[in-house]
Amino acid sequence: MELLTHLAIGFATAFSPSNLLYCFLGVLLGTVIGVLPGIGTATTVAMLLPLTFQLEPTSSLIMLAGIYYGSQYGGSTTAIMVNLPGEASSAVTTIDGYQMARRGRAGPALAVAALGSFFAGTVATLLVLTVAQPLTAIALRFGPAEYFSLVTVGLVSSVALASGSILNALAMICLGLLISMTGTDIYTAMPRLTFGLPELEGGIDVAAIAAGAFGIGEIIRNSEAGVIARSTIASVKSIWPSIEDLKRMVGPTVRGTTIGSFLGVLPGSGALLSSFVAYNVEKKVSRNSAEFGKGAIEGVAAPEAANNAGAQTSFIPMLSLGLPSNVVMALMIGAMMMQGITPGPNVATTHPELFWGVIVSMWIGNAMLVLLNFPLIGIWIKLLSTPSWILYPAIVTFCCIGIYSLANNSFIMYILLVSGVGGYILVKLGCELPPFILGFILGPMLEEHFRRAMSLSGGDPMILVTRPISAALLAVAVVALIVVSLPAISRKRKEVFVEED
Amino acid sequence: MAVGCIYGLTAWWSLPVGDSVNMGPGYFPIVLSMLLVLLGAAIAVRSVVGEYSVAFEGIPWRSIAMNTLAILCFASLIRPLGLFPTVMLTASLSCLGSANVSMTKAAIAGFSIAVLCTLIFSFIIGLPIAIVGPWLGGFI
């Protein structure tokens, strides 16, 4: 019965006219920007983050969530139409989606992607509803030692799923943690790592770092010669899939949803991994496996369902534990903190309307996606042909205005600039940004819980190992680290990520 | 190859800062800097051994330079000049960062983005930034 009361709170919140509007705006903006080639989910969310700070907390999170799955769906559209994945997680969709488009079946491919995503979204939302609460109950019994270990697990698993070198990823986490220490110390109120700049005493803004590293950095990266080679845009004849198509998509969608739901909960980039796994499973299971790579509808339905399910279930650790499982969730945690809400298991009790409202709005948002995309596919395709010389300056300007409006001072612009150029250099050096951002956002949490645990135990680090849950979590982190370092696994990882390019 | 150097530098640069703060607040940063130094060293060793090297070419200097200029320009001019002119300038500069863009194209891009941004940010969202700043008469 408790579930029903929660659902009622959720529906009441999510169906309020203003929240419906923000959800719609989020989905719309997310799709519009996600459709643009070369702009991934993280970039989209980072760029639009400042817009949501003016809203009240619940609406802003609802809108951010909308932006997230909107941009993910937008990315799939690009993948199908021009063979350019807007982001890594829709890379698999290009394989069969673009082939379908070339055979004049772009319409059904888009429709199947939308329907598959909607189905996955519905199931995953139900899952979030049922799982989030018990998980929260467990998490409420956590002490600082357990939290420290939990955050460590989150950080380590982001290494496991980064595609490049493990050493680089570890170094990026440390760098992120270190930069997050900038500002005023929480216990002694002493300014540290500020280099004597009073502007840095308040800490460095997540939004500025993210918009710089992802937004500006991505623009510079895209300007490299030959990164965006435009392929011909396929034309859309009919949107509606045939009965045959619908029959063929049922199995893959269900399997994709199951895979995505489980993998999405794992920290790291759940949506990315789940679409790959779903595609490969489908290739093995399907009766039409010969058609894969040549425009099999199963090859679109399964990864699309999986990545959408993964996107939804990645909210579970974020909402119930305050632990982000990917960059977008990390940014949402950043947004919560800016709104004055401490992320963690308490959110469900202190802000029930936010907790349940966001969950229910995810389902509404998915329904909106389907409704929005059928009539508007023509417009998305037009958007795809926006020339880059007008697109890139527009994004740079949007980042500038958005970030400037956060602080109303010019100093934050220098942070934007430094993280933009810095982010580009780091990526160029083979270091990935997601571990960095995760480290940056989890840094203060890690430090706070560590110091609290130390003061509880009187400075004895053994507390981390003697408390059972904490010890188990740390063991998970160590095992994860060992497993990814094994040569066999790293070769396997290489294969998976080579396929992605 | 440069990976190691960059990390080494980053780490060494952060170390003295970590040390100079007293024990309480400095503790965590110091631990982290040491970790980073270790990792940096490991990466440096690996790149010297030559097992893993990064191609460092094809850097779009033009894009970096123009976008840097654009952001600096935005930072320093937004207050005195106001939203519309600043955005026009920022967008045009950033536009010149793409390859094969003429001045005319950049100006068109700048103007249209400025119109768009003024509409969205000033009229729809209502950000408290002057559209035309004090240096240019400054109404609104």
XYZ file of C-alpha atoms in Angstrom:
641
model
C 0.000 0.000 0.000
C 2.874 2.276 0.730
C 3.832 2.092 -2.895
C 0.422 3.462 -3.869
C 0.724 6.482 -1.576
C 4.129 7.158 -3.059
C 2.754 6.802 -6.539
C -0.008 9.223 -5.626
C 2.529 11.777 -4.409
C 4.533 11.206 -7.558
C 1.594 11.590 -9.885
C 0.322 14.673 -8.084
C 3.743 16.295 -8.408
C 4.537 15.227 -11.932
C 1.096 16.119 -13.269
C 1.067 19.656 -11.929
C 0.822 21.929 -14.966
C 4.160 23.639 -14.405
C 6.030 20.367 -13.955
C 4.398 18.928 -17.051
C 5.568 22.004 -18.899
C 9.154 21.703 -17.650
C 9.183 18.014 -18.423
C 8.018 18.790 -21.943
C 10.539 21.607 -22.331
C 13.304 19.331 -21.109
C 12.399 16.549 -23.505
C 12.067 18.998 -26.392
C 15.327 20.858 -25.738
C 17.124 17.594 -25.069
C 15.954 16.114 -28.354
C 16.720 19.261 -30.338
C 20.276 19.416 -29.071
C 20.789 15.674 -28.908
C 19.920 15.406 -32.596
C 22.838 17.646 -33.553
C 25.707 15.425 -34.609
C 28.740 15.359 -32.369
C 26.908 16.612 -29.313
C 26.551 13.866 -26.717
C 24.216 13.526 -23.740
C 26.769 14.827 -21.267
C 27.419 17.909 -23.363
C 23.720 18.585 -23.751
C 23.024 18.311 -20.040
C 26.114 20.332 -19.114
C 25.139 23.065 -21.537
C 21.536 23.293 -20.379
C 22.308 22.871 -16.677
C 22.425 26.605 -15.911
C 18.953 27.083 -17.391
C 17.426 24.891 -14.706
C 18.950 26.656 -11.721
C 16.315 29.327 -11.805
C 13.567 26.762 -11.188
C 12.508 25.188 -7.933
C 14.368 21.931 -7.143
C 11.731 19.419 -8.237
C 10.991 21.136 -11.530
C 14.658 21.565 -12.262
C 15.376 17.860 -11.737
C 12.341 16.880 -13.785
C 13.549 19.116 -16.582
C 17.101 17.773 -16.366
C 15.835 14.206 -16.493
C 13.787 15.166 -19.550
C 16.850 16.686 -21.184
C 18.756 13.501 -20.454
C 16.473 10.992 -22.127
C 15.446 13.510 -24.776
C 19.036 13.909 -25.870
C 19.542 10.188 -25.747
C 16.646 9.683 -28.117
C 17.860 12.550 -30.286
C 21.204 10.800 -30.529
C 19.499 7.688 -31.850
C 17.755 9.699 -34.545
C 21.109 11.006 -35.729
C 22.552 7.528 -35.586
C 19.830 6.159 -37.829
C 19.608 9.048 -40.272
C 23.225 10.005 -40.906
C 25.218 7.140 -39.471
C 26.766 9.467 -36.910
C 26.176 8.481 -33.314
C 25.364 11.573 -31.283
C 26.942 9.735 -28.384
C 28.639 6.483 -27.606
C 25.527 4.668 -26.408
C 23.779 4.993 -29.757
C 26.850 3.848 -31.670
C 25.422 0.341 -31.956
C 22.214 1.679 -33.396
C 24.138 3.003 -36.392
C 25.055 -0.522 -37.451
C 21.590 -1.707 -38.384
C 19.692 1.561 -38.132
C 21.611 3.279 -40.892
C 21.362 0.214 -43.084
C 17.598 0.296 -42.661
C 17.604 3.986 -43.530
C 19.601 3.344 -46.682
C 16.988 0.873 -47.783
C 14.338 3.517 -47.377
C 13.129 2.124 -44.083
C 14.309 5.019 -41.932
C 10.743 5.685 -40.795
C 10.108 2.248 -39.312
C 13.594 2.274 -37.767
C 12.828 5.538 -35.981
C 9.414 4.302 -34.936
C 10.799 1.059 -33.582
C 13.455 2.968 -31.671
C 10.784 5.206 -30.149
C 8.390 2.399 -29.269
C 11.168 0.191 -27.921
C 12.455 3.058 -25.803
C 8.984 3.767 -24.483
C 8.396 0.156 -23.495
C 11.818 0.008 -21.830
C 11.165 3.300 -20.094
C 7.882 2.038 -18.662
C 9.364 -1.166 -17.306
C 12.439 0.579 -15.952
C 10.370 3.255 -14.244
C 8.363 0.556 -12.467
C 11.610 -1.046 -11.432
C 12.929 2.243 -10.057
C 9.689 2.658 -8.124
C 9.954 -0.720 -6.454
C 13.696 -0.930 -5.888
C 14.570 2.598 -4.845
C 12.690 2.492 -1.553
C 14.185 -0.715 -0.056
C 17.634 0.380 -1.172
C 17.117 3.671 0.608
C 16.140 1.822 3.767
C 19.412 -0.107 3.693
C 21.411 2.987 2.922
C 19.955 4.842 5.892
C 21.818 2.483 8.208
C 25.140 3.405 6.606
C 27.684 5.235 8.695
C 30.505 7.410 7.381
C 32.807 4.417 6.941
C 30.260 2.681 4.707
C 29.763 5.845 2.732
C 33.438 6.271 2.167
C 33.624 2.735 0.837
C 30.529 3.182 -1.287
C 31.953 6.275 -2.948
C 35.196 4.388 -3.524
C 33.268 1.633 -5.280
C 31.579 4.248 -7.471
C 34.899 5.789 -8.424
C 36.621 2.497 -9.098
C 33.844 1.191 -11.296
C 34.010 4.298 -13.428
C 37.533 3.130 -14.233
C 36.284 -0.314 -15.121
C 34.025 1.039 -17.788
C 36.226 3.782 -19.191
C 37.484 2.753 -22.584
C 41.102 3.884 -22.413
C 44.041 3.020 -20.210
C 43.313 2.156 -16.579
C 46.238 4.176 -15.264
C 45.009 7.234 -17.103
C 41.519 6.792 -15.731
C 42.837 6.455 -12.170
C 44.935 9.546 -12.627
C 41.892 11.410 -13.931
C 39.919 10.460 -10.827
C 42.699 11.786 -8.611
C 42.869 14.978 -10.605
C 39.115 15.407 -10.297
C 39.234 14.774 -6.565
C 42.090 17.188 -6.135
C 40.408 19.977 -8.041
C 37.234 19.434 -6.063
C 39.197 20.208 -2.877
C 39.585 23.782 -4.033
C 37.701 26.228 -1.885
C 36.950 26.546 1.776
C 37.643 23.581 4.017
C 34.406 22.228 5.524
C 35.705 21.789 9.063
C 38.134 24.608 9.630
C 36.755 27.116 7.107
C 40.289 27.629 5.885
C 40.724 28.507 2.254
C 42.947 26.006 0.494
C 44.296 25.377 -2.997
C 43.055 28.802 -4.001
C 46.431 30.188 -5.125
C 45.544 33.349 -3.297
C 42.576 34.020 -5.554
C 39.599 35.066 -3.447
C 37.283 34.050 -6.291
C 38.245 30.428 -5.756
C 37.288 30.373 -2.081
C 33.723 29.376 -2.854
C 34.971 26.342 -4.728
C 34.795 25.654 -8.430
C 31.428 25.412 -10.063
C 30.470 21.992 -11.448
C 28.488 23.572 -14.235
C 31.440 25.654 -15.404
C 33.788 22.668 -15.389
C 31.307 20.438 -17.187
C 30.237 22.992 -19.777
C 33.885 23.778 -20.432
C 35.204 20.254 -20.608
C 32.302 18.804 -22.554
C 30.845 21.795 -24.406
C 33.846 23.908 -25.383
C 36.213 20.943 -25.465
C 33.923 19.061 -27.814
C 33.702 22.017 -30.187
C 37.473 22.175 -30.420
C 37.640 18.424 -30.904
C 35.049 18.536 -33.648
C 37.060 21.197 -35.447
C 39.839 18.729 -36.005
C 39.967 17.986 -39.673
C 37.830 15.102 -40.748
C 36.057 14.368 -37.477
C 32.672 15.168 -38.860
C 32.426 13.907 -42.358
C 28.894 14.409 -43.425
C 27.239 11.440 -44.953
C 24.149 11.699 -47.008
C 20.954 12.000 -45.088
C 18.511 9.269 -45.839
C 14.975 10.212 -46.750
C 11.938 9.147 -44.812
C 9.077 7.617 -46.735
C 6.692 6.155 -44.241
C 6.993 6.270 -40.502
C 4.727 3.408 -39.626
C 6.273 0.017 -39.112
C 4.449 -2.968 -40.596
C 2.746 -5.632 -38.469
C 5.655 -7.884 -39.375
C 8.109 -5.306 -37.979
C 6.126 -5.007 -34.784
C 6.095 -8.764 -34.309
C 9.828 -8.940 -34.838
C 10.594 -6.208 -32.355
C 8.764 -7.695 -29.346
C 11.383 -10.263 -28.342
C 14.432 -8.043 -28.765
C 12.735 -5.198 -26.918
C 11.931 -7.342 -23.901
C 15.417 -8.848 -23.810
C 17.026 -5.443 -24.333
C 14.980 -3.969 -21.515
C 16.007 -6.712 -19.104
C 19.684 -6.351 -19.927
C 19.564 -2.569 -19.797
C 17.722 -2.488 -16.478
C 20.389 -4.538 -14.750
C 23.443 -2.963 -16.324
C 22.101 0.564 -15.846
C 22.287 0.226 -12.076
C 26.004 -0.528 -12.229
C 28.191 2.489 -11.776
C 30.134 3.459 -14.846
C 28.482 4.136 -18.138
C 25.548 1.757 -17.885
C 23.659 2.900 -20.951
C 26.700 2.420 -23.154
C 27.556 -1.047 -21.976
C 23.960 -2.258 -22.034
C 23.366 -1.326 -25.660
C 26.466 -3.281 -26.700
C 25.571 -6.309 -24.667
C 21.965 -6.245 -25.880
C 23.075 -6.067 -29.506
C 25.470 -8.953 -29.119
C 22.941 -11.097 -27.260
C 20.350 -10.419 -29.930
C 22.808 -11.332 -32.653
C 23.281 -14.724 -31.031
C 19.664 -15.381 -30.090
C 17.841 -14.095 -33.149
C 16.534 -16.340 -35.894
C 17.499 -13.675 -38.428
C 21.090 -13.356 -37.243
C 22.299 -13.362 -40.847
C 20.503 -10.078 -41.391
C 22.417 -8.314 -38.623
C 24.575 -5.528 -39.968
C 22.413 -5.307 -43.053
C 19.411 -3.610 -41.556
C 17.817 -6.021 -39.118
C 15.021 -4.434 -37.152
C 16.053 -6.462 -34.106
C 19.428 -4.724 -34.247
C 17.675 -1.410 -33.681
C 15.038 -2.460 -31.173
C 17.299 -4.307 -28.725
C 20.054 -1.717 -28.162
C 17.569 1.149 -28.138
C 15.427 -0.531 -25.504
C 18.541 -1.441 -23.535
C 20.069 2.004 -23.526
C 16.834 3.633 -22.529
C 16.219 1.129 -19.735
C 19.788 1.656 -18.588
C 19.315 5.409 -18.618
C 16.269 5.088 -16.363
C 17.668 2.601 -13.903
C 20.841 4.638 -13.516
C 18.591 6.924 -11.480
C 18.310 4.211 -8.807
C 21.733 4.644 -7.188
C 21.551 8.390 -7.779
C 18.205 8.922 -6.051
C 18.518 6.354 -3.288
C 22.211 6.494 -2.399
C 23.309 9.814 -3.798
C 25.834 7.924 -5.875
C 26.041 8.845 -9.544
C 26.516 5.965 -11.946
C 27.441 8.113 -14.920
C 28.389 11.656 -15.831
C 24.838 12.836 -16.330
C 23.827 11.522 -12.909
C 26.900 13.237 -11.487
C 25.728 16.501 -13.008
C 22.258 15.965 -11.564
C 23.772 15.485 -8.127
C 25.653 18.698 -8.692
C 22.361 20.369 -9.560
C 20.732 19.015 -6.392
C 23.525 20.360 -4.241
C 23.236 23.767 -5.880
C 19.558 23.712 -5.013
C 20.476 23.117 -1.396
C 19.440 19.461 -1.262
C 21.925 16.985 0.130
C 21.835 13.950 -2.130
C 21.601 10.629 -0.344
C 19.104 8.227 1.194
C 17.389 11.038 3.059
C 16.018 12.587 -0.095
C 13.095 10.138 -0.149
C 11.952 11.183 3.317
C 12.826 14.865 3.336
C 11.720 15.615 -0.222
C 9.174 12.917 -1.094
C 7.602 15.061 -3.786
C 10.975 15.432 -5.482
C 11.873 11.776 -5.192
C 8.604 10.313 -6.440
C 7.799 13.203 -8.732
C 11.026 12.723 -10.670
C 10.393 8.990 -10.980
C 6.852 9.392 -12.278
C 7.904 12.210 -14.579
C 10.353 9.854 -16.251
C 7.475 7.754 -17.432
C 5.521 10.804 -18.588
C 8.628 12.084 -20.311
C 8.991 8.841 -22.216
C 5.407 9.035 -23.390
C 6.030 12.617 -24.493
C 9.057 11.459 -26.455
C 6.933 9.100 -28.501
C 4.250 11.716 -29.108
C 6.819 14.379 -29.897
C 8.874 12.324 -32.268
C 6.275 10.983 -34.615
C 5.088 14.335 -35.888
C 8.440 16.098 -35.614
C 10.788 13.700 -37.336
C 10.817 15.947 -40.391
C 12.058 18.865 -38.318
C 14.830 16.835 -36.700
C 16.074 15.903 -40.126
C 16.156 19.563 -41.122
C 18.117 20.315 -37.965
C 20.666 17.731 -38.973
C 21.664 19.825 -41.932
C 22.560 22.876 -39.828
C 26.046 23.832 -41.002
C 28.742 23.577 -38.370
C 29.891 27.169 -38.844
C 26.650 28.366 -37.330
C 26.171 25.461 -34.926
C 29.496 25.662 -33.078
C 29.507 29.378 -32.348
C 25.935 29.021 -31.127
C 26.981 26.329 -28.658
C 29.988 28.318 -27.451
C 27.780 31.351 -26.932
C 25.112 29.333 -25.118
C 27.726 27.935 -22.765
C 29.067 31.439 -22.128
C 25.707 32.995 -21.346
C 24.542 30.039 -19.290
C 27.640 29.952 -17.148
C 27.849 33.720 -16.823
C 24.272 33.876 -15.599
C 25.146 31.472 -12.776
C 27.598 33.719 -11.056
C 27.226 37.082 -12.731
C 30.939 37.609 -12.676
C 33.623 37.234 -15.269
C 35.897 35.026 -13.219
C 33.764 31.966 -13.834
C 34.346 32.496 -17.561
C 38.048 31.847 -17.054
C 37.195 28.564 -15.357
C 35.039 27.734 -18.374
C 37.909 28.564 -20.703
C 40.564 26.679 -18.763
C 38.432 23.573 -18.414
C 37.506 23.745 -22.091
C 41.074 23.849 -23.358
C 42.243 21.559 -20.543
C 39.511 19.060 -21.331
C 40.512 19.035 -24.974
C 44.170 18.440 -24.148
C 43.332 15.642 -21.717
C 41.153 13.844 -24.227
C 43.868 14.313 -26.823
C 46.286 12.680 -24.398
C 44.053 9.646 -24.119
C 42.527 10.528 -20.763
C 38.801 10.342 -20.476
C 36.665 12.980 -18.889
C 33.901 10.960 -17.187
C 36.192 9.635 -14.406
C 37.409 13.185 -13.898
C 33.921 14.633 -13.498
C 32.880 11.765 -11.242
C 35.926 12.397 -9.074
C 35.222 16.096 -9.022
C 31.641 15.648 -7.857
C 32.272 12.845 -5.389
C 35.405 14.476 -3.961
C 33.815 16.521 -1.171
C 31.612 13.557 -0.206
C 34.596 11.220 -0.065
C 36.610 13.606 2.067
C 33.774 14.439 4.437
C 32.908 10.835 5.155
C 36.548 9.849 5.467
C 37.239 12.546 8.011
C 34.053 11.794 9.897
C 34.914 8.097 10.010
C 38.403 8.973 11.233
C 37.139 11.182 14.024
C 34.677 8.464 15.082
C 37.418 5.871 15.269
C 39.979 8.207 16.760
C 42.166 8.194 13.672
C 42.224 4.452 13.221
C 41.859 3.562 9.526
C 40.932 0.004 10.483
C 37.347 1.171 10.942
C 36.978 0.930 7.173
C 37.772 -2.768 7.244
C 36.244 -3.872 10.525
C 32.718 -2.713 9.770
C 31.237 -5.534 7.676
C 29.320 -3.574 5.025
C 32.212 -1.206 4.548
C 34.682 -4.063 4.255
C 32.482 -5.844 1.725
C 32.179 -2.699 -0.385
C 35.926 -2.107 -0.318
C 36.450 -5.723 -1.314
C 34.160 -5.162 -4.296
C 36.237 -2.140 -5.278
C 39.506 -4.066 -5.022
C 38.140 -7.026 -6.959
C 36.801 -4.719 -9.678
C 40.184 -3.079 -9.987
C 41.995 -6.406 -10.201
C 39.551 -7.786 -12.722
C 39.961 -4.874 -15.125
C 43.727 -5.043 -14.832
C 43.829 -8.662 -15.959
C 45.243 -8.830 -19.469
C 42.480 -11.096 -20.765
C 39.781 -8.684 -19.718
C 41.574 -5.633 -21.021
C 41.856 -7.291 -24.398
C 38.149 -8.025 -24.303
C 37.455 -4.427 -23.358
C 39.509 -3.255 -26.278
C 37.448 -5.390 -28.625
C 34.193 -4.033 -27.289
C 35.302 -0.468 -27.680
C 36.900 -0.919 -31.056
C 33.584 -2.108 -32.346
C 32.084 1.092 -31.065
C 34.194 3.211 -33.415
C 54.543 10.444 -24.587
C 53.521 13.794 -23.227
C 50.973 12.190 -20.910
C 53.554 11.596 -18.233
C 55.035 15.068 -18.432
C 51.680 16.748 -18.079
C 50.787 14.620 -15.095
C 54.120 15.069 -13.455
C 53.781 18.813 -13.824
C 50.214 18.867 -12.560
C 51.147 16.818 -9.559
C 54.291 18.744 -8.625
C 52.488 21.966 -9.004
C 49.834 20.854 -6.588
C 52.147 19.321 -4.000
C 53.616 22.410 -2.346
C 50.148 23.856 -2.107
C 49.000 20.755 -0.282
C 51.927 20.921 2.129
C 51.648 24.554 2.979
C 48.181 24.219 4.485
C 48.146 22.917 8.067
C 47.561 19.290 8.892
C 43.760 19.237 9.195
C 42.467 20.625 5.914
C 45.630 19.771 4.000
C 45.581 16.074 4.781
C 43.316 14.884 2.027
C 44.840 16.999 -0.749
C 48.310 15.782 0.187
C 47.283 12.142 0.027
C 45.694 12.792 -3.344
C 48.687 14.659 -4.717
C 50.936 11.811 -3.736
C 48.664 9.333 -5.465
C 48.654 11.517 -8.534
C 52.440 11.779 -8.513
C 52.692 8.003 -8.295
C 50.247 7.508 -11.153
C 51.947 10.247 -13.162
C 55.271 8.526 -12.661
C 53.814 5.188 -13.703
C 52.375 6.742 -16.841
C 55.659 8.479 -17.588
C 57.598 5.232 -17.187
C 55.170 3.447 -19.443
C 55.421 6.077 -22.160
C 59.241 6.068 -21.984
C 59.245 2.290 -22.313
C 57.187 2.973 -25.409
C 54.426 0.536 -24.730
C 51.791 3.171 -25.071
C 52.195 6.419 -26.875
C 49.770 9.051 -27.954
C 49.714 10.673 -31.335
C 49.833 14.362 -30.758
C 49.122 16.006 -34.054
C 46.363 17.656 -35.999
C 45.618 20.110 -33.252
C 43.123 22.691 -34.480
C 45.104 25.743 -33.333
C 42.784 28.043 -35.169
C 39.767 26.721 -33.318
C 41.500 26.857 -29.935
C 42.765 30.386 -30.489
C 39.521 31.813 -31.807
C 37.363 30.151 -29.168
C 39.706 31.324 -26.421
C 39.518 34.815 -27.794
C 35.739 34.526 -28.016
C 35.338 33.498 -24.386
C 37.783 36.131 -23.131
C 35.929 38.688 -25.161
C 32.645 37.586 -23.606
C 34.110 37.678 -20.109
C 35.432 41.202 -20.382
C 32.730 42.815 -22.488
C 29.462 41.392 -21.183
C 29.126 43.987 -18.438
C 30.126 47.162 -20.288
C 28.633 46.308 -23.694
C 25.583 44.252 -22.783
C 24.212 40.993 -24.143
C 23.448 41.723 -27.778
C 26.730 43.266 -28.967
C 28.837 40.910 -26.866
C 27.136 37.811 -28.172
C 27.462 39.084 -31.717
C 31.201 39.530 -31.252
C 31.689 36.263 -29.344
C 29.784 34.213 -31.881
C 31.559 35.799 -34.847
C 34.965 35.165 -33.309
C 34.096 31.599 -32.446
C 32.725 31.118 -35.950
C 36.050 32.201 -37.439
C 37.508 29.209 -35.604
C 35.943 26.776 -38.072
C 37.861 26.110 -41.244
C 36.932 27.956 -44.448
C 34.773 30.653 -42.971
C 34.730 34.105 -44.512
C 34.224 37.343 -42.596
C 30.765 37.728 -44.099
C 29.717 34.264 -42.973
C 31.029 34.968 -39.477
C 29.144 38.233 -39.335
C 25.920 36.535 -40.441
C 26.382 33.807 -37.837
C 27.178 36.376 -35.165
C 24.139 38.481 -35.948
C 21.659 35.625 -36.107
C 22.943 33.996 -32.929
C 22.802 37.356 -31.160
C 19.163 37.814 -32.191
C 18.342 34.274 -31.083
C 20.123 34.586 -27.732
C 18.566 37.951 -26.950
C 15.137 36.501 -27.676
C 15.690 33.385 -25.589
C 17.685 34.693 -22.662
C 16.325 38.199 -22.250
C 12.719 37.916 -23.341
C 11.745 34.333 -22.593
C 13.910 33.459 -19.586
C 14.392 37.028 -18.408
C 18.020 36.912 -17.293
C 19.123 40.037 -15.468
C 21.752 40.976 -18.042
C 21.486 44.295 -19.845
C 20.777 43.869 -23.558
C 22.755 46.969 -24.406
C 25.282 47.893 -21.751
C 26.292 51.210 -20.165
C 29.050 51.936 -22.712
C 26.532 52.097 -25.516
C 23.868 54.170 -23.845
C 22.508 51.278 -21.821
C 18.763 51.095 -21.985
C 16.837 48.176 -20.451
